[in-house]
JSON list of C-alpha atoms in Angstrom, two decimals:
[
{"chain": "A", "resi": 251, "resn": "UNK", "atom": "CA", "xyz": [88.83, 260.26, 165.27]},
{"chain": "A", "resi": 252, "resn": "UNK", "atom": "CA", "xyz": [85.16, 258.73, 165.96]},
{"chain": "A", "resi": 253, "resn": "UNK", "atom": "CA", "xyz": [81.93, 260.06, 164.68]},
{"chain": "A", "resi": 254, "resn": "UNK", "atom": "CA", "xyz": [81.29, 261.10, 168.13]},
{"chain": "A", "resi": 255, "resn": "UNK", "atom": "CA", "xyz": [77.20, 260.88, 166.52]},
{"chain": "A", "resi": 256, "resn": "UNK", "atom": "CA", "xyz": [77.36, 257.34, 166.17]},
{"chain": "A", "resi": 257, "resn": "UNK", "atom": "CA", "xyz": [79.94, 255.90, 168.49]},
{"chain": "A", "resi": 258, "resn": "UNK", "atom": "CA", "xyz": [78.77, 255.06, 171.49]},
{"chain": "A", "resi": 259, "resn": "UNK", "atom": "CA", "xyz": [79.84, 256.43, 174.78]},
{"chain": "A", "resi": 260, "resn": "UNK", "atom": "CA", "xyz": [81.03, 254.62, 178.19]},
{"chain": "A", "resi": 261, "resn": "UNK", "atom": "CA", "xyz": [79.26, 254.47, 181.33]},
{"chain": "A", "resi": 262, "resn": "UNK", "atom": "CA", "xyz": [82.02, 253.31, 183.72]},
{"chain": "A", "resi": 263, "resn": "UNK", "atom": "CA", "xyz": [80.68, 252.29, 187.48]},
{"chain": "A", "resi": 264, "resn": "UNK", "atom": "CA", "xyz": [83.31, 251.48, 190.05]},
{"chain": "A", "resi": 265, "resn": "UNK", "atom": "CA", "xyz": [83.82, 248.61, 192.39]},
{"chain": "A", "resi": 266, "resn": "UNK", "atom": "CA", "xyz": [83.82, 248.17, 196.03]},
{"chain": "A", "resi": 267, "resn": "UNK", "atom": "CA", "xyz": [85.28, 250.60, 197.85]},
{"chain": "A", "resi": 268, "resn": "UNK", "atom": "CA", "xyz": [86.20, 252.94, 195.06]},
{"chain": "A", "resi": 269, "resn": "UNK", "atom": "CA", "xyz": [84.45, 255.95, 194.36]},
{"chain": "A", "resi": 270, "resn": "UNK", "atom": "CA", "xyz": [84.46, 257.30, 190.34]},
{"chain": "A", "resi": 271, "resn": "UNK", "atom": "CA", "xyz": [87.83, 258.95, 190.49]},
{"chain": "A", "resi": 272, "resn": "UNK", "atom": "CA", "xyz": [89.53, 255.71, 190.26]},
{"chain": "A", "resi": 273, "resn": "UNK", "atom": "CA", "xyz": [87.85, 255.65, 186.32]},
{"chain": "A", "resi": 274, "resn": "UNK", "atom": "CA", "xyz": [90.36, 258.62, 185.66]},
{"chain": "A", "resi": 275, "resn": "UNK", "atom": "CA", "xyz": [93.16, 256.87, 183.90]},
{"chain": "A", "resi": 276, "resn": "UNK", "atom": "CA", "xyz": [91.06, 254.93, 181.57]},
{"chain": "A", "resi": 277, "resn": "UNK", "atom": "CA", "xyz": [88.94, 258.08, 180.82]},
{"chain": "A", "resi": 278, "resn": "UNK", "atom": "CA", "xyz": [91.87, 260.24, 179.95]},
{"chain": "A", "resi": 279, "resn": "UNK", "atom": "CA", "xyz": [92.87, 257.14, 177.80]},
{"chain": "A", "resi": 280, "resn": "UNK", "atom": "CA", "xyz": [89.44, 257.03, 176.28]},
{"chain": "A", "resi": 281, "resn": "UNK", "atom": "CA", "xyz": [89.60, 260.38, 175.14]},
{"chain": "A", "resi": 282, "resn": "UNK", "atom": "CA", "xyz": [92.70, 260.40, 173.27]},
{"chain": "A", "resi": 283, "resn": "UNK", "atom": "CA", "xyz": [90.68, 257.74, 171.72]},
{"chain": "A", "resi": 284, "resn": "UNK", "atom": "CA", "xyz": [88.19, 259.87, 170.54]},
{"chain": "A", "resi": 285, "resn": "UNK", "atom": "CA", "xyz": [85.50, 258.52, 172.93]},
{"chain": "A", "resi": 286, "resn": "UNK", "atom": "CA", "xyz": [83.16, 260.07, 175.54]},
{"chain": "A", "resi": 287, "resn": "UNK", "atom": "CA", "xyz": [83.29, 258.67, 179.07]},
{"chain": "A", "resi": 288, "resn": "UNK", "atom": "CA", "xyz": [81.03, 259.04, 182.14]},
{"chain": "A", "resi": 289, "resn": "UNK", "atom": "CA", "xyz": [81.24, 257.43, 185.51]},
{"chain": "A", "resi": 290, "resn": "UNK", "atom": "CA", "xyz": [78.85, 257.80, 188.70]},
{"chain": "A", "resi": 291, "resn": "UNK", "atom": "CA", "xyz": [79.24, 257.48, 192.15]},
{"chain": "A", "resi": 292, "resn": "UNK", "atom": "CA", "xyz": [77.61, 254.49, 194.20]},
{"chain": "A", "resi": 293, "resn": "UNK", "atom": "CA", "xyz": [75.52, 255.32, 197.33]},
{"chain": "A", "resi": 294, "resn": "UNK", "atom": "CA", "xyz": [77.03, 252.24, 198.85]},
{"chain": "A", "resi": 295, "resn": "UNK", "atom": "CA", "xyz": [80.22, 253.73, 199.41]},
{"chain": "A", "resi": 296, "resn": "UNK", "atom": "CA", "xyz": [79.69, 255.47, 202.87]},
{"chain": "A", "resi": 297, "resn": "UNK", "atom": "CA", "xyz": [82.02, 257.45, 205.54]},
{"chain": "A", "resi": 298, "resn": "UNK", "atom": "CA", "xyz": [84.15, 255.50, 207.47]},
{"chain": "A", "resi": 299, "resn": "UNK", "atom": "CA", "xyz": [82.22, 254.90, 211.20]},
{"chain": "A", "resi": 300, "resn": "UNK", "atom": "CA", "xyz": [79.01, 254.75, 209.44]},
{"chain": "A", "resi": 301, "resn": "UNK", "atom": "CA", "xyz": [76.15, 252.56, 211.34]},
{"chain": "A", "resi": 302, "resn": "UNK", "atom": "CA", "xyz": [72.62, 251.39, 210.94]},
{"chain": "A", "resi": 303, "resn": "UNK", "atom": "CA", "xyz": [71.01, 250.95, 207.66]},
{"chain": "A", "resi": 304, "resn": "UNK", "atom": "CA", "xyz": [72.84, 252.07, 204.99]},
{"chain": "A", "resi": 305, "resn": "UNK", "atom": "CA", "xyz": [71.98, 252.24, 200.99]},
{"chain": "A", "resi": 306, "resn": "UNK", "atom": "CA", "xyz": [72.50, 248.92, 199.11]},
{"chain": "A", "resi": 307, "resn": "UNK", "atom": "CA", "xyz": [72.57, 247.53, 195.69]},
{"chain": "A", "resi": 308, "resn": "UNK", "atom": "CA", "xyz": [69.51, 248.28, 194.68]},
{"chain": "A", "resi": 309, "resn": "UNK", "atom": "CA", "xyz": [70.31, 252.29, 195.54]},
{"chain": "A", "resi": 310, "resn": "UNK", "atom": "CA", "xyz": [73.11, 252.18, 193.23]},
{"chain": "A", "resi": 311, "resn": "UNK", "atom": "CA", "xyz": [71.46, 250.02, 190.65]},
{"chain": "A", "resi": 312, "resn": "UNK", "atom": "CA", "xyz": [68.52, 253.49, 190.65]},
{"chain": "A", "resi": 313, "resn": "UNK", "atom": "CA", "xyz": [71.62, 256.00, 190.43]},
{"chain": "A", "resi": 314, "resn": "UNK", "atom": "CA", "xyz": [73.38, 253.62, 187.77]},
{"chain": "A", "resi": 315, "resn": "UNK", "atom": "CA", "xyz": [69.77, 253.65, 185.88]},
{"chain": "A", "resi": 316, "resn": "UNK", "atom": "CA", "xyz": [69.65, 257.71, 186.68]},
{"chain": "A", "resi": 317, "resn": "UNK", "atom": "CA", "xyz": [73.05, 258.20, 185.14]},
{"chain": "A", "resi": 318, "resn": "UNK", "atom": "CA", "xyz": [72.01, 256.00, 181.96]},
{"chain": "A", "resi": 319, "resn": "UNK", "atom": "CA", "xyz": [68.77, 257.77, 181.24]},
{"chain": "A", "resi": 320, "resn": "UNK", "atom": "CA", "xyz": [70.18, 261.09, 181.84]},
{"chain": "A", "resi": 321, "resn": "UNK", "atom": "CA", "xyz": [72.55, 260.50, 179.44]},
{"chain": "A", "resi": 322, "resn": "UNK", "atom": "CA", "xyz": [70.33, 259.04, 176.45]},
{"chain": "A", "resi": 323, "resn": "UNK", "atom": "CA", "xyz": [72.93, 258.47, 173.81]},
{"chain": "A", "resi": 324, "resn": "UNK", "atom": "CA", "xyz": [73.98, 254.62, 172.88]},
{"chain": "A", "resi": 325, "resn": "UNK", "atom": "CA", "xyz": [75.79, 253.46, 175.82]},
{"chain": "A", "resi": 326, "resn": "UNK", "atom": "CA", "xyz": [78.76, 251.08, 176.65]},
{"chain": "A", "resi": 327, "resn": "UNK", "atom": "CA", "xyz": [78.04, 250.31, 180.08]},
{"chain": "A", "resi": 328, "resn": "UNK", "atom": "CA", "xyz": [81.40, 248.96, 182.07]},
{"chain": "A", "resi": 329, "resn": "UNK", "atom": "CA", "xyz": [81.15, 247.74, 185.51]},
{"chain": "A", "resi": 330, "resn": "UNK", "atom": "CA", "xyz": [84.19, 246.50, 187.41]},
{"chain": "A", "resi": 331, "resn": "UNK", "atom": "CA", "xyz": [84.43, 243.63, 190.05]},
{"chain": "A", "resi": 332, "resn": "UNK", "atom": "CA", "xyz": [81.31, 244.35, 192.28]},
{"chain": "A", "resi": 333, "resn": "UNK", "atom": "CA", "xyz": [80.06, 247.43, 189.76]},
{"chain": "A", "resi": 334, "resn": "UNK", "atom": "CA", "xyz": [78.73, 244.46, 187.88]},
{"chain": "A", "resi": 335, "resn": "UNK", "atom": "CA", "xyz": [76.31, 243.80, 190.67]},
{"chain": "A", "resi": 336, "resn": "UNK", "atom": "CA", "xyz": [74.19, 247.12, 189.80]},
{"chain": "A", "resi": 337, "resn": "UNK", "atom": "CA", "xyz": [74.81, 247.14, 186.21]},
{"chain": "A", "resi": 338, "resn": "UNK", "atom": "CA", "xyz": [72.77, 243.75, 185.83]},
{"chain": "A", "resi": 339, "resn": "UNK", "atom": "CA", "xyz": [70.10, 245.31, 187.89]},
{"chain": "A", "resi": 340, "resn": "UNK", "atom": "CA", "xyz": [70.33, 248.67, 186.46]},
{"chain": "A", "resi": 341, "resn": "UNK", "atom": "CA", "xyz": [70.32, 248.07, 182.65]},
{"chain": "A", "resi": 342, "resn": "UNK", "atom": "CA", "xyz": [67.69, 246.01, 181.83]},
{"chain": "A", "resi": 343, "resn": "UNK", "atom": "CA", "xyz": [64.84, 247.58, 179.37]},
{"chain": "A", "resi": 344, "resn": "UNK", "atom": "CA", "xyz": [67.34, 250.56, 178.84]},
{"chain": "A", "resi": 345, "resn": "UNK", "atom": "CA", "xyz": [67.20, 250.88, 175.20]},
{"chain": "A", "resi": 346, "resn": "UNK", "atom": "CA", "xyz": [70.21, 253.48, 174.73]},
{"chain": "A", "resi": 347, "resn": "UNK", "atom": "CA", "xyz": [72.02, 250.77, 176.46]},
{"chain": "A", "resi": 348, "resn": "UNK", "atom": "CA", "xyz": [74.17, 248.95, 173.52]},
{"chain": "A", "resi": 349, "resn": "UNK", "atom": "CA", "xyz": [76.81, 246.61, 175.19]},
{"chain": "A", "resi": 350, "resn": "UNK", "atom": "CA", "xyz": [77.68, 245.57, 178.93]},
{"chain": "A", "resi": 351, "resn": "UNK", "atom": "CA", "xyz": [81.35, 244.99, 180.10]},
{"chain": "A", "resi": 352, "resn": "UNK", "atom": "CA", "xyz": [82.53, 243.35, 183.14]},
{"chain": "A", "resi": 353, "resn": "UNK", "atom": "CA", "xyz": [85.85, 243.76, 184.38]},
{"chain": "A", "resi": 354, "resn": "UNK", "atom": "CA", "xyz": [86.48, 241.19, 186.87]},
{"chain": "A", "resi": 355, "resn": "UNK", "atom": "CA", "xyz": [83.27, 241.41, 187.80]},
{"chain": "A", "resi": 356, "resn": "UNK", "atom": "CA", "xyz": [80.51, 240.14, 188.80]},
{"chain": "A", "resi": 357, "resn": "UNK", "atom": "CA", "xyz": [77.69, 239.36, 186.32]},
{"chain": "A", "resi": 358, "resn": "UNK", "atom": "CA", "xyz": [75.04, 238.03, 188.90]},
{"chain": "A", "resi": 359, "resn": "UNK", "atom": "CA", "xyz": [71.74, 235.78, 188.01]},
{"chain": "A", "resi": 360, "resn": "UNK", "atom": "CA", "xyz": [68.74, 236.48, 189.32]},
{"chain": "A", "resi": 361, "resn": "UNK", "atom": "CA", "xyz": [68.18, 235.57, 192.94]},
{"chain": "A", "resi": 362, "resn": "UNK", "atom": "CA", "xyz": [72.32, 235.79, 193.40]},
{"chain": "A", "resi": 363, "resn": "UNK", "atom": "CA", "xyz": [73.87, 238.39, 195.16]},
{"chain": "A", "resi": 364, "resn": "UNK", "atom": "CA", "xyz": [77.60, 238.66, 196.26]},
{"chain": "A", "resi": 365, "resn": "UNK", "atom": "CA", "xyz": [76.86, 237.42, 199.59]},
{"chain": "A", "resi": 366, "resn": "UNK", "atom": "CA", "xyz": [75.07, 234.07, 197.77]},
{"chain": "A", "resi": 367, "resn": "UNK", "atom": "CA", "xyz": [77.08, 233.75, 194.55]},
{"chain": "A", "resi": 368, "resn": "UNK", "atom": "CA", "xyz": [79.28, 231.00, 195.71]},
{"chain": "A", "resi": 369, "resn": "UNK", "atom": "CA", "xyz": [77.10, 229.07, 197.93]},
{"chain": "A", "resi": 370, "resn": "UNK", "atom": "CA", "xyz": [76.77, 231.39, 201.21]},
{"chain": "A", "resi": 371, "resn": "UNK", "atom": "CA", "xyz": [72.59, 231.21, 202.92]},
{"chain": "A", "resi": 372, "resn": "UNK", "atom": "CA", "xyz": [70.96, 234.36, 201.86]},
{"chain": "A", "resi": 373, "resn": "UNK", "atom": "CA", "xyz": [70.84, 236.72, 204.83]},
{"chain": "A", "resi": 374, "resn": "UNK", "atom": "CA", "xyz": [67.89, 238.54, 206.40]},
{"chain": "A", "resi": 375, "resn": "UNK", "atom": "CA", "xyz": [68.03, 241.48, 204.20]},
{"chain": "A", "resi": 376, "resn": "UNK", "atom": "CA", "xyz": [65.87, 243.39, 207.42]},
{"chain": "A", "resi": 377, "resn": "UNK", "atom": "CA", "xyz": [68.59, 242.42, 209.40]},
{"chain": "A", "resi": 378, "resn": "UNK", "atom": "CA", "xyz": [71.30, 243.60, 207.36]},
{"chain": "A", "resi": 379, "resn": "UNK", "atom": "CA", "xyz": [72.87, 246.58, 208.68]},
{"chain": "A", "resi": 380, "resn": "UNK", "atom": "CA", "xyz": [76.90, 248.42, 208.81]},
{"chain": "A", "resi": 381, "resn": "UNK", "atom": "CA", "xyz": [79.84, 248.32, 206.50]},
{"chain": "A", "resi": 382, "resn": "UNK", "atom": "CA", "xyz": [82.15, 246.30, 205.06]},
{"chain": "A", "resi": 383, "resn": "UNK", "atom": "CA", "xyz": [85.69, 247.63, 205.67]},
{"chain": "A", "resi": 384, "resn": "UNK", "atom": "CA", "xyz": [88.22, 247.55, 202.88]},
{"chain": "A", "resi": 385, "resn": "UNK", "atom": "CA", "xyz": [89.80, 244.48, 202.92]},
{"chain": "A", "resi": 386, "resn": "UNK", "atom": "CA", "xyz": [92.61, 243.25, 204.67]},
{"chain": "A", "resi": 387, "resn": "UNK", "atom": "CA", "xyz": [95.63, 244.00, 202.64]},
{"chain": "A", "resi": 388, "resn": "UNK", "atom": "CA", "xyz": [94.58, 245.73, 199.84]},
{"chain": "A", "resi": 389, "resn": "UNK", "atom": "CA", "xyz": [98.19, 246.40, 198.42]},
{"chain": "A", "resi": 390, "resn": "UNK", "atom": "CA", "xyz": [98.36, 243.04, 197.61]},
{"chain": "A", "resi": 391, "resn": "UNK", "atom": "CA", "xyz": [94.86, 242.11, 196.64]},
{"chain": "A", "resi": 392, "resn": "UNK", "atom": "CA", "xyz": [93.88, 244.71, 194.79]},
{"chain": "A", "resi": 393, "resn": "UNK", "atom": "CA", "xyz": [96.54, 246.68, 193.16]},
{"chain": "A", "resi": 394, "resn": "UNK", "atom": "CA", "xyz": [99.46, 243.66, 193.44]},
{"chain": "A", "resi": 395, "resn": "UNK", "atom": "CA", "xyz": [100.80, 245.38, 189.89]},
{"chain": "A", "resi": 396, "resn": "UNK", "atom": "CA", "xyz": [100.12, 248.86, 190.28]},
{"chain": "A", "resi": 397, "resn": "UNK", "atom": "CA", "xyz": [103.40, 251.31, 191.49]},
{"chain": "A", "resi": 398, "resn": "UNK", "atom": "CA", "xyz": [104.01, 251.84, 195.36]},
{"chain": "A", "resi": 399, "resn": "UNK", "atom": "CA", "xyz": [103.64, 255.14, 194.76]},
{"chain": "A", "resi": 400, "resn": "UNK", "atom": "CA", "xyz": [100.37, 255.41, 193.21]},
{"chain": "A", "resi": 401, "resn": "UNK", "atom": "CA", "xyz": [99.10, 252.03, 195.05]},
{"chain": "A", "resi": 402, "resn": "UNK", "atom": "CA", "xyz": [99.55, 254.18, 198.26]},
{"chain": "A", "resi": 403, "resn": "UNK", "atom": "CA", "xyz": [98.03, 256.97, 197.15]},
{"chain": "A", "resi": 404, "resn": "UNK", "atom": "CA", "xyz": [94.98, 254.81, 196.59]},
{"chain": "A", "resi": 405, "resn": "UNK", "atom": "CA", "xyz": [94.60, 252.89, 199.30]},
{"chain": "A", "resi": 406, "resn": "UNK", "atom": "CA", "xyz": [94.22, 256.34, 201.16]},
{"chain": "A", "resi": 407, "resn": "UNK", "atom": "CA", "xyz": [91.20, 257.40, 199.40]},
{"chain": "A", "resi": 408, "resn": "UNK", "atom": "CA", "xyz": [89.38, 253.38, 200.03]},
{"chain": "A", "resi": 409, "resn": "UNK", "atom": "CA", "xyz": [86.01, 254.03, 201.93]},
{"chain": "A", "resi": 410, "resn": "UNK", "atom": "CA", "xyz": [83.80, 251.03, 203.77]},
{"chain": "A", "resi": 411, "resn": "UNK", "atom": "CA", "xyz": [81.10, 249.58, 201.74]},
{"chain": "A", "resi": 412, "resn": "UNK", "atom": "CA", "xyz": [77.68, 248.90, 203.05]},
{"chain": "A", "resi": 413, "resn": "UNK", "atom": "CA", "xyz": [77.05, 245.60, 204.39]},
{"chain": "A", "resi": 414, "resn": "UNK", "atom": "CA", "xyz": [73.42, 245.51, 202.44]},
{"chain": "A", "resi": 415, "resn": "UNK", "atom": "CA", "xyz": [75.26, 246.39, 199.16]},
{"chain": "A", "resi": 416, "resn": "UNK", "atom": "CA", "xyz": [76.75, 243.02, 199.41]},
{"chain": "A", "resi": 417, "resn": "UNK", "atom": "CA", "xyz": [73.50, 241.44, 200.76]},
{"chain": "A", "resi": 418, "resn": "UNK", "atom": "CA", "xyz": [70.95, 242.45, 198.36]},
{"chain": "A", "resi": 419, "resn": "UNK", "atom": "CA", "xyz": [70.06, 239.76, 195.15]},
{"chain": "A", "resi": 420, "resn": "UNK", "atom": "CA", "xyz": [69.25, 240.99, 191.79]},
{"chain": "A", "resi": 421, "resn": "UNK", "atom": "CA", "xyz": [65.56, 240.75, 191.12]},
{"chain": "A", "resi": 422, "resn": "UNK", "atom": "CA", "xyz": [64.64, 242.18, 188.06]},
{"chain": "A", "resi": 423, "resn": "UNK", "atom": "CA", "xyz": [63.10, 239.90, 185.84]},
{"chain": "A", "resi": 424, "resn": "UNK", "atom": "CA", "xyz": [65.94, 238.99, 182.87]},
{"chain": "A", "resi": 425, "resn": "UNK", "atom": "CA", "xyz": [69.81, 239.77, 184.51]},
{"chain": "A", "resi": 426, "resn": "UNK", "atom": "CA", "xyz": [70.71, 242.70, 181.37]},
{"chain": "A", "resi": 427, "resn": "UNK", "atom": "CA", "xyz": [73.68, 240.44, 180.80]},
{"chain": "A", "resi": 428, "resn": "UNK", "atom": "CA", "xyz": [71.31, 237.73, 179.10]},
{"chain": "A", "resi": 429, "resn": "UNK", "atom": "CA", "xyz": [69.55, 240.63, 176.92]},
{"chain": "A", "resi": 430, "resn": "UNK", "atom": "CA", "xyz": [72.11, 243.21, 176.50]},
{"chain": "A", "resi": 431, "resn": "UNK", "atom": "CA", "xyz": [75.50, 242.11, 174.25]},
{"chain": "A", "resi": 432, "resn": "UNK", "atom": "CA", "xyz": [77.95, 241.60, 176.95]},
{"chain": "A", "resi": 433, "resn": "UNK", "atom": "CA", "xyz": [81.36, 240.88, 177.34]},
{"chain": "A", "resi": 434, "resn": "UNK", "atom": "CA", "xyz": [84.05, 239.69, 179.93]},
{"chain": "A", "resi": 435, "resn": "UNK", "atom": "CA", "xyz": [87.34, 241.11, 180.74]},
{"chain": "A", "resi": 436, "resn": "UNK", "atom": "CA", "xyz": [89.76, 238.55, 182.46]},
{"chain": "A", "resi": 437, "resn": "UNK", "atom": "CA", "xyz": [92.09, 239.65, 184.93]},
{"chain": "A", "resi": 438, "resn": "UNK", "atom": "CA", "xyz": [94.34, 237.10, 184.58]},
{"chain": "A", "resi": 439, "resn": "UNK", "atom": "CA", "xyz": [96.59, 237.41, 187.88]},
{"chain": "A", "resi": 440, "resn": "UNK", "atom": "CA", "xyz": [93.94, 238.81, 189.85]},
{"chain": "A", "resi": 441, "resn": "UNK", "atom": "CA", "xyz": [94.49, 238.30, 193.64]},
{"chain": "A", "resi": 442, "resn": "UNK", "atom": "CA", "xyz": [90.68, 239.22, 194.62]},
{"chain": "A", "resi": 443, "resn": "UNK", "atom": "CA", "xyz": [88.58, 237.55, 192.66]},
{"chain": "A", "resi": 444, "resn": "UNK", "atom": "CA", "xyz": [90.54, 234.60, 190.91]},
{"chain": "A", "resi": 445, "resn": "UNK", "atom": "CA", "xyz": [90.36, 233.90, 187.26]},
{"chain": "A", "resi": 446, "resn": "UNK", "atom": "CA", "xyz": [88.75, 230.33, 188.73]},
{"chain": "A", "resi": 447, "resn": "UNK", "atom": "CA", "xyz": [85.98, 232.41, 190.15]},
{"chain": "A", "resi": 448, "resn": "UNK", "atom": "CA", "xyz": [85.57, 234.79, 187.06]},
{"chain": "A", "resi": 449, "resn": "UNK", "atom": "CA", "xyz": [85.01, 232.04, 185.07]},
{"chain": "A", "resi": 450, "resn": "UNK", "atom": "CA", "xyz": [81.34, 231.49, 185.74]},
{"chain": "A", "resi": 451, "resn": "UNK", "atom": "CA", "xyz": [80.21, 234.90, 185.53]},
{"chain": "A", "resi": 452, "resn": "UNK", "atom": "CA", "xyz": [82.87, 235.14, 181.93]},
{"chain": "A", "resi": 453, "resn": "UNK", "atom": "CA", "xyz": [80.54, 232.00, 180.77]},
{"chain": "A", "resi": 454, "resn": "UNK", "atom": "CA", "xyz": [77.09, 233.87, 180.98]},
{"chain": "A", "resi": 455, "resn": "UNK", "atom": "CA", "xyz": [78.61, 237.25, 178.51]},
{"chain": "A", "resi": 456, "resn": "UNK", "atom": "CA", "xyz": [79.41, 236.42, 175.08]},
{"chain": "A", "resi": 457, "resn": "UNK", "atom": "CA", "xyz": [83.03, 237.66, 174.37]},
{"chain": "A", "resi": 458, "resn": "UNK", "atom": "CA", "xyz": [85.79, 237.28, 176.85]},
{"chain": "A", "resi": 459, "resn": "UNK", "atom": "CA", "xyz": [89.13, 239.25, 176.59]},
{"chain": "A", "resi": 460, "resn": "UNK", "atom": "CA", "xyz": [92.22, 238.84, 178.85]},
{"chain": "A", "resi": 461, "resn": "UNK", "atom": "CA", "xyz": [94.68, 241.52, 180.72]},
{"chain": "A", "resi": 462, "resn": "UNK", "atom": "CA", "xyz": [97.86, 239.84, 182.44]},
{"chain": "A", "resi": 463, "resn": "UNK", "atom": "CA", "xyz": [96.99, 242.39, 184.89]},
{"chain": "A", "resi": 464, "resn": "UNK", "atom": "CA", "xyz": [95.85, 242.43, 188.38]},
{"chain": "A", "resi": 465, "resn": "UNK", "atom": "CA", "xyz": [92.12, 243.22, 190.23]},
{"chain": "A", "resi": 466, "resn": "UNK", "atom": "CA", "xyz": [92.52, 246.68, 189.25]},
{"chain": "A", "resi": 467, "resn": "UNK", "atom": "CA", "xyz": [93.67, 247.21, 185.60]},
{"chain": "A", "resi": 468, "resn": "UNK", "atom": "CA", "xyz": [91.97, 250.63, 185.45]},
{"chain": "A", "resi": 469, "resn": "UNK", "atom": "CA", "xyz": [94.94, 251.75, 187.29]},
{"chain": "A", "resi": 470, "resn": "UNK", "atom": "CA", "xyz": [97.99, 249.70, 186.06]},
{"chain": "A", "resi": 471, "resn": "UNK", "atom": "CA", "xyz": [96.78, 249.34, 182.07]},
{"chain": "A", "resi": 472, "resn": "UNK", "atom": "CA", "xyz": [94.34, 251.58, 181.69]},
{"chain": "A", "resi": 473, "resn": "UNK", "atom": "CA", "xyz": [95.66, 252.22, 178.46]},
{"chain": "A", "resi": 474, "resn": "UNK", "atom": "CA", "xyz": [95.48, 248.63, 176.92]},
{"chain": "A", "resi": 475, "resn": "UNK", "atom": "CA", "xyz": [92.00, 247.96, 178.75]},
{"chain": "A", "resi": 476, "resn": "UNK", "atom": "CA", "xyz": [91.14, 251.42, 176.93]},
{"chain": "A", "resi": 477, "resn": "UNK", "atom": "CA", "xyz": [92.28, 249.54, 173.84]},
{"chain": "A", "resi": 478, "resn": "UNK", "atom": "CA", "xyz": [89.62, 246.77, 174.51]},
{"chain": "A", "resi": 479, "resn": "UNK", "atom": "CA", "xyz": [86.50, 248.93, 175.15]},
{"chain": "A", "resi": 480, "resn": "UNK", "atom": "CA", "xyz": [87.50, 250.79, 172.23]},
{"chain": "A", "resi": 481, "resn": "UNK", "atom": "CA", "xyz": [87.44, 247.80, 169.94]},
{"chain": "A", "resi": 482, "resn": "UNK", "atom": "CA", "xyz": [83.94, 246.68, 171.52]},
{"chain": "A", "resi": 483, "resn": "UNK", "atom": "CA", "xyz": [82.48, 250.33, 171.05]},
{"chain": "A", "resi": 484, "resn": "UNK", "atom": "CA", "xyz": [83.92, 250.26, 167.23]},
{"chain": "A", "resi": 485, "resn": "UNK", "atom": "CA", "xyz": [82.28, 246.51, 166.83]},
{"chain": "A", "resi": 486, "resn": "UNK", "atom": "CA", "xyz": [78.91, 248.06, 168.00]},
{"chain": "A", "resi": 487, "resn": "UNK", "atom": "CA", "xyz": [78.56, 250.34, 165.03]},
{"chain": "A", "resi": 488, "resn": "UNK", "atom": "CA", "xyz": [79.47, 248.24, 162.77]}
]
């Protein structure tokens, strides 16, 4: 068992899409661990038929920073695919903040956001209005190792994302990723996001792990990616 005074805790944001339950797995797993676990829900994540200006990144990056304050004790904070996004906005200057992990994700510079990463013109963020459905076959690009059963189950529950949430760039000053001890989680046969287009964002943390798992290992090996964050919580109170 942990000294649950000196081991940190987890702050585990979701991706696209996903709202906090889909952290449930990994928290149960985290427990049995010995570990604390919290997750928060993103703003972005709106009703299906929403219109007109919705919250972006830089709402969820204030209810990431909310959650981490609230919660004061040392923090792991995990964010997976576009979780990442607000997590480099979000956890800069937070001092209880002792280690970032990104899951497939995306640890943006400054200026980048996912609409730019890759090379895409910045949009008019005034302009920038709607949602961004699920996307198209998400059986197969986001849960292409996870059980019909529960995959199903899942894909029921997927809300749109805003359009903006995509849209907006990180602008704080230093991305938390170049202040904060961060890591990288590989998903190695990841049909979303591509180990090829993990790679650059893997290159800017300083440890890299690797899960032969698809975009969503949270829900088909939640108990070895529990195994990782475990080791990088022990290797912070060292």
């Amino acid at each position: 068992m942990n000294d649950r005074t000196t081991a940190p805790q987890f702050l585990l944001v979701p991706g696209a899409w996903h709202g906090s339950w889909c952290w449930s797995k990994v928290q149960t797993a985290l427990t049995e661990r010995g570990f604390v676990s919290h997750t928060v829900d993103l703003p972005s994540l709106v009703p299906s038929g929403s219109e007109g200006r919705l919250p972006g990144m830089y709402d969820d990056a204030r209810a990431v920073r909310e959650k981490i304050d609230a919660i004061g004790a040392p923090l792991v904070v995990v964010g997976h695919s576009y979780g990442g996004a607000p997590v480099t906005q979000a956890a800069d200057g937070a001092a209880n903040v002792s280690h970032l992990v990104y899951i497939s994700g995306f640890a943006l510079d400054v200026g980048e956001s996912l609409m730019t990463c890759f090379g895409a013109e910045a949009p008019d963020l005034a302009a920038v209005e709607g949602i961004i459905p699920v996307r198209d076959d998400p059986e197969a690009t986001l849960y292409n190792d996870v059980s019909e059963e529960e995959r199903d189950a899942v894909v029921a529950r997927l809300l749109p994302q805003s359009a903006l949430s995509f849209a907006e760039p990180v602008t704080v000053t230093r991305p938390a990723w170049s202040t904060i001890p961060s890591s990288y989680v590989f998903c190695d046969n990841d049909q979303s996001l591509p180990p090829d287009y993990q790679k650059p964002f893997a290159e800017r943390t300083g440890t890299t792990y690797h899960l032969p798992s698809g975009h969503t290992p949270l829900l088909s090996m939640p108990g070895e990616l529990a195994d990782i964050l475990a080791g990088i919580a022990h290797s912070d109170v060292r």
